[in-house]
Amino acid sequence: VERWTATSRRNGSESPALLRPIRPGPEPTLSMLSRSLFRVSGMLAATAKTAFRTSAVRCFALPTAGEMTPGSAEMKARAQDARAKFPDLILEPMEATLFAIKHKAKIIDVRTAAERVSHEINGRPGVAVTGALSIPLDDMVSGSAPVPSGPLLLVCSKGPKSLVALDYLLGDVGVDGVWVVDGGTTAWDTEGLPVESV
């Protein structure tokens, strides 16, 4: 059986369609259709994975109560994720001090009032970085405290909560100029940098 197709040519004006024969090809078999469907489904799956990865990079969720609870598995996981995403925004204490002076950055303690009083810093409770403003992450997320503008240097007791705050401020809020003190107030105090009682 010979098949035909219609074609048209344009030479400045529409010309009548011409019929030309097509050489007959093999009729599609079930195995041919299955292979084609398999290839298409594979391409769709790859596209879906790429789209998911892209959205995962661009979308940030509000921190959950678990992610804001010191020592929890949820906080550790989100902090580890933030550390992997933003390695250049994590500063050693000495580096952070010089940065804060040079850029006139506000040092923000993201712990709650209860955490600031009860958490032990090198065996001493109630220790904070000198001059740090107390703006708990929990209050920023709930809306009961304003989110400060950058440049900001975030600190907590040992680092994880400030990493969660970094992830939140950069992703959900879109604050520019946010960095974290690696190791938190504990590392700051270990380096002999100024601290105060709360």
Coordinates of C-alpha atoms in Angstrom, one line a residue:
V1 CA 0.0 0.0 0.0
E2 CA 1.5 3.3 -1.0
R3 CA 1.0 6.3 1.3
W4 CA 0.8 9.9 0.2
T5 CA 1.4 13.3 1.8
A6 CA 0.5 16.8 0.8
T7 CA 3.2 19.5 0.6
S8 CA 3.1 23.1 -0.5
R9 CA 5.8 25.5 -1.8
R10 CA 6.0 29.2 -1.2
N11 CA 7.4 31.4 -4.1
G12 CA 6.0 34.7 -2.9
S13 CA 2.4 33.4 -3.3
E14 CA 0.6 30.3 -2.2
S15 CA 0.7 27.5 -4.7
P16 CA -1.6 24.5 -4.8
A17 CA -0.6 21.6 -2.6
L18 CA 1.2 18.8 -4.4
L19 CA 0.9 15.2 -3.6
R20 CA 4.0 13.1 -3.4
P21 CA 4.4 9.5 -2.5
I22 CA 6.2 8.3 0.6
R23 CA 8.1 5.1 0.6
P24 CA 6.2 2.7 2.9
G25 CA 8.0 1.8 6.1
P26 CA 7.5 -1.0 8.5
E27 CA 4.3 -1.1 10.5
P28 CA 4.9 -0.3 14.2
T29 CA 5.0 -3.4 16.3
L30 CA 4.2 -3.8 20.0
S31 CA 7.9 -4.1 20.9
M32 CA 8.7 -0.9 19.0
L33 CA 6.0 1.0 20.8
S34 CA 7.1 -0.4 24.1
R35 CA 10.7 0.7 23.5
S36 CA 9.6 4.2 22.5
L37 CA 7.3 4.5 25.6
F38 CA 10.2 3.3 27.8
R39 CA 12.5 6.0 26.3
V40 CA 9.9 8.7 26.8
S41 CA 9.1 7.7 30.4
G42 CA 12.8 7.7 31.1
M43 CA 13.2 11.3 29.7
L44 CA 10.1 12.4 31.8
A45 CA 11.6 10.9 34.9
A46 CA 14.9 12.6 34.3
T47 CA 13.1 15.9 33.7
A48 CA 11.1 15.5 36.9
K49 CA 14.2 14.8 39.0
T50 CA 16.0 17.8 37.6
A51 CA 12.9 20.0 38.3
F52 CA 12.8 18.6 41.9
R53 CA 16.5 19.3 42.5
T54 CA 16.1 22.9 41.1
S55 CA 13.1 23.6 43.3
A56 CA 14.8 22.0 46.3
V57 CA 17.7 24.5 45.9
R58 CA 15.4 27.5 45.4
C59 CA 12.7 26.8 48.0
F60 CA 13.2 27.1 51.7
A61 CA 10.8 26.0 54.4
L62 CA 10.1 27.9 57.6
P63 CA 12.1 26.3 60.4
T64 CA 9.9 23.8 62.4
A65 CA 9.8 23.7 66.2
G66 CA 12.1 20.7 66.0
E67 CA 14.6 22.5 63.8
M68 CA 14.7 25.3 66.4
T69 CA 15.2 22.9 69.4
P70 CA 18.8 22.7 70.5
G71 CA 20.3 19.2 70.3
S72 CA 17.4 17.8 68.2
A73 CA 18.1 15.6 65.2
E74 CA 16.0 18.0 63.1
M75 CA 18.2 21.0 64.0
K76 CA 21.4 19.0 63.4
A77 CA 20.1 17.9 60.0
R78 CA 19.1 21.4 58.8
A79 CA 22.3 22.9 60.2
Q80 CA 24.3 20.4 58.3
D81 CA 22.4 21.2 55.1
A82 CA 23.0 24.9 55.6
R83 CA 26.7 24.3 56.2
A84 CA 26.9 22.4 52.9
K85 CA 25.0 25.2 51.0
F86 CA 26.7 28.2 52.4
P87 CA 30.3 27.3 53.4
D88 CA 31.7 30.7 52.5
L89 CA 29.3 32.4 55.0
I90 CA 30.7 30.5 58.0
L91 CA 33.5 32.4 59.8
E92 CA 35.9 31.4 62.5
P93 CA 35.6 33.5 65.7
M94 CA 38.7 35.7 65.0
E95 CA 37.7 36.1 61.4
A96 CA 34.2 37.0 62.5
T97 CA 35.5 39.7 64.9
L98 CA 37.5 41.4 62.2
F99 CA 34.6 41.1 59.8
A100 CA 32.2 42.7 62.3
I101 CA 34.5 45.6 62.9
K102 CA 35.3 46.2 59.3
H103 CA 31.7 45.9 58.0
K104 CA 30.0 47.3 61.1
A105 CA 27.9 44.2 61.3
K106 CA 25.3 43.7 64.0
I107 CA 26.0 40.6 66.1
I108 CA 22.7 38.7 66.6
D109 CA 22.3 36.1 69.3
V110 CA 19.5 33.8 67.9
R111 CA 18.9 31.9 71.2
T112 CA 15.8 32.3 73.3
A113 CA 16.1 34.2 76.6
A114 CA 15.9 30.8 78.4
E115 CA 18.6 29.3 76.2
R116 CA 20.9 32.3 76.9
V117 CA 20.5 31.9 80.6
S118 CA 20.6 28.1 80.9
H119 CA 23.1 27.0 78.2
E120 CA 26.6 26.4 79.5
I121 CA 29.5 28.0 77.7
N122 CA 32.7 26.3 78.6
G123 CA 31.2 25.3 81.9
R124 CA 29.6 28.6 82.7
P125 CA 25.8 29.3 82.2
G126 CA 24.5 32.7 81.1
V127 CA 27.3 33.8 78.8
A128 CA 26.8 35.8 75.6
V129 CA 29.0 37.6 73.1
T130 CA 29.7 41.1 74.3
G131 CA 27.4 43.6 72.6
A132 CA 25.3 40.9 70.8
L133 CA 21.6 41.8 70.2
S134 CA 19.2 39.2 71.5
I135 CA 16.7 38.4 68.6
P136 CA 15.7 34.8 69.0
L137 CA 15.2 32.8 65.8
D138 CA 11.9 31.5 67.2
D139 CA 10.6 35.1 67.5
M140 CA 11.7 36.0 64.0
V141 CA 9.9 33.0 62.6
S142 CA 6.7 33.6 64.6
G143 CA 6.7 37.3 63.6
S144 CA 6.9 38.6 67.2
A145 CA 10.4 40.1 66.6
P146 CA 11.5 42.1 63.6
V147 CA 14.0 40.6 61.2
P148 CA 17.0 42.9 61.2
S149 CA 18.7 44.2 58.1
G150 CA 22.2 43.2 57.2
P151 CA 25.1 43.0 57.5
L152 CA 24.5 40.4 60.3
L153 CA 26.7 38.1 62.2
L154 CA 24.7 35.3 63.8
V155 CA 25.7 33.4 66.9
C156 CA 24.2 30.8 69.2
S157 CA 25.7 28.5 71.9
K158 CA 27.6 26.1 69.6
G159 CA 26.6 26.9 66.0
P160 CA 23.7 24.7 64.8
K161 CA 20.8 27.2 65.6
S162 CA 22.6 30.1 64.0
L163 CA 23.1 27.9 60.8
V164 CA 19.3 27.2 60.8
A165 CA 18.8 31.0 61.2
L166 CA 21.2 31.6 58.3
D167 CA 19.2 29.2 56.1
Y168 CA 16.0 30.9 57.1
L169 CA 17.1 34.5 56.6
L170 CA 18.8 33.9 53.2
G171 CA 16.0 31.7 51.9
D172 CA 12.6 32.7 53.3
V173 CA 13.3 36.3 54.2
G174 CA 15.9 37.2 51.5
V175 CA 18.1 39.2 53.8
D176 CA 21.4 40.1 52.2
G177 CA 24.7 40.1 54.1
V178 CA 24.3 37.3 56.7
W179 CA 27.2 35.3 58.2
V180 CA 27.6 32.8 61.1
V181 CA 30.2 32.4 63.8
D182 CA 31.4 28.8 63.5
G183 CA 31.1 27.1 66.9
G184 CA 29.0 29.8 68.3
T185 CA 29.6 31.5 71.7
T186 CA 31.5 28.5 72.9
A187 CA 34.2 28.9 70.2
W188 CA 34.1 32.7 70.6
D189 CA 34.8 32.3 74.4
T190 CA 37.5 29.6 73.7
E191 CA 39.4 32.1 71.6
G192 CA 39.4 34.6 74.5
L193 CA 37.1 37.1 72.7
P194 CA 35.0 39.4 74.9
V195 CA 31.9 37.8 76.5
E196 CA 29.4 39.1 79.1
S197 CA 26.9 37.6 81.5
V198 CA 23.2 37.7 80.7

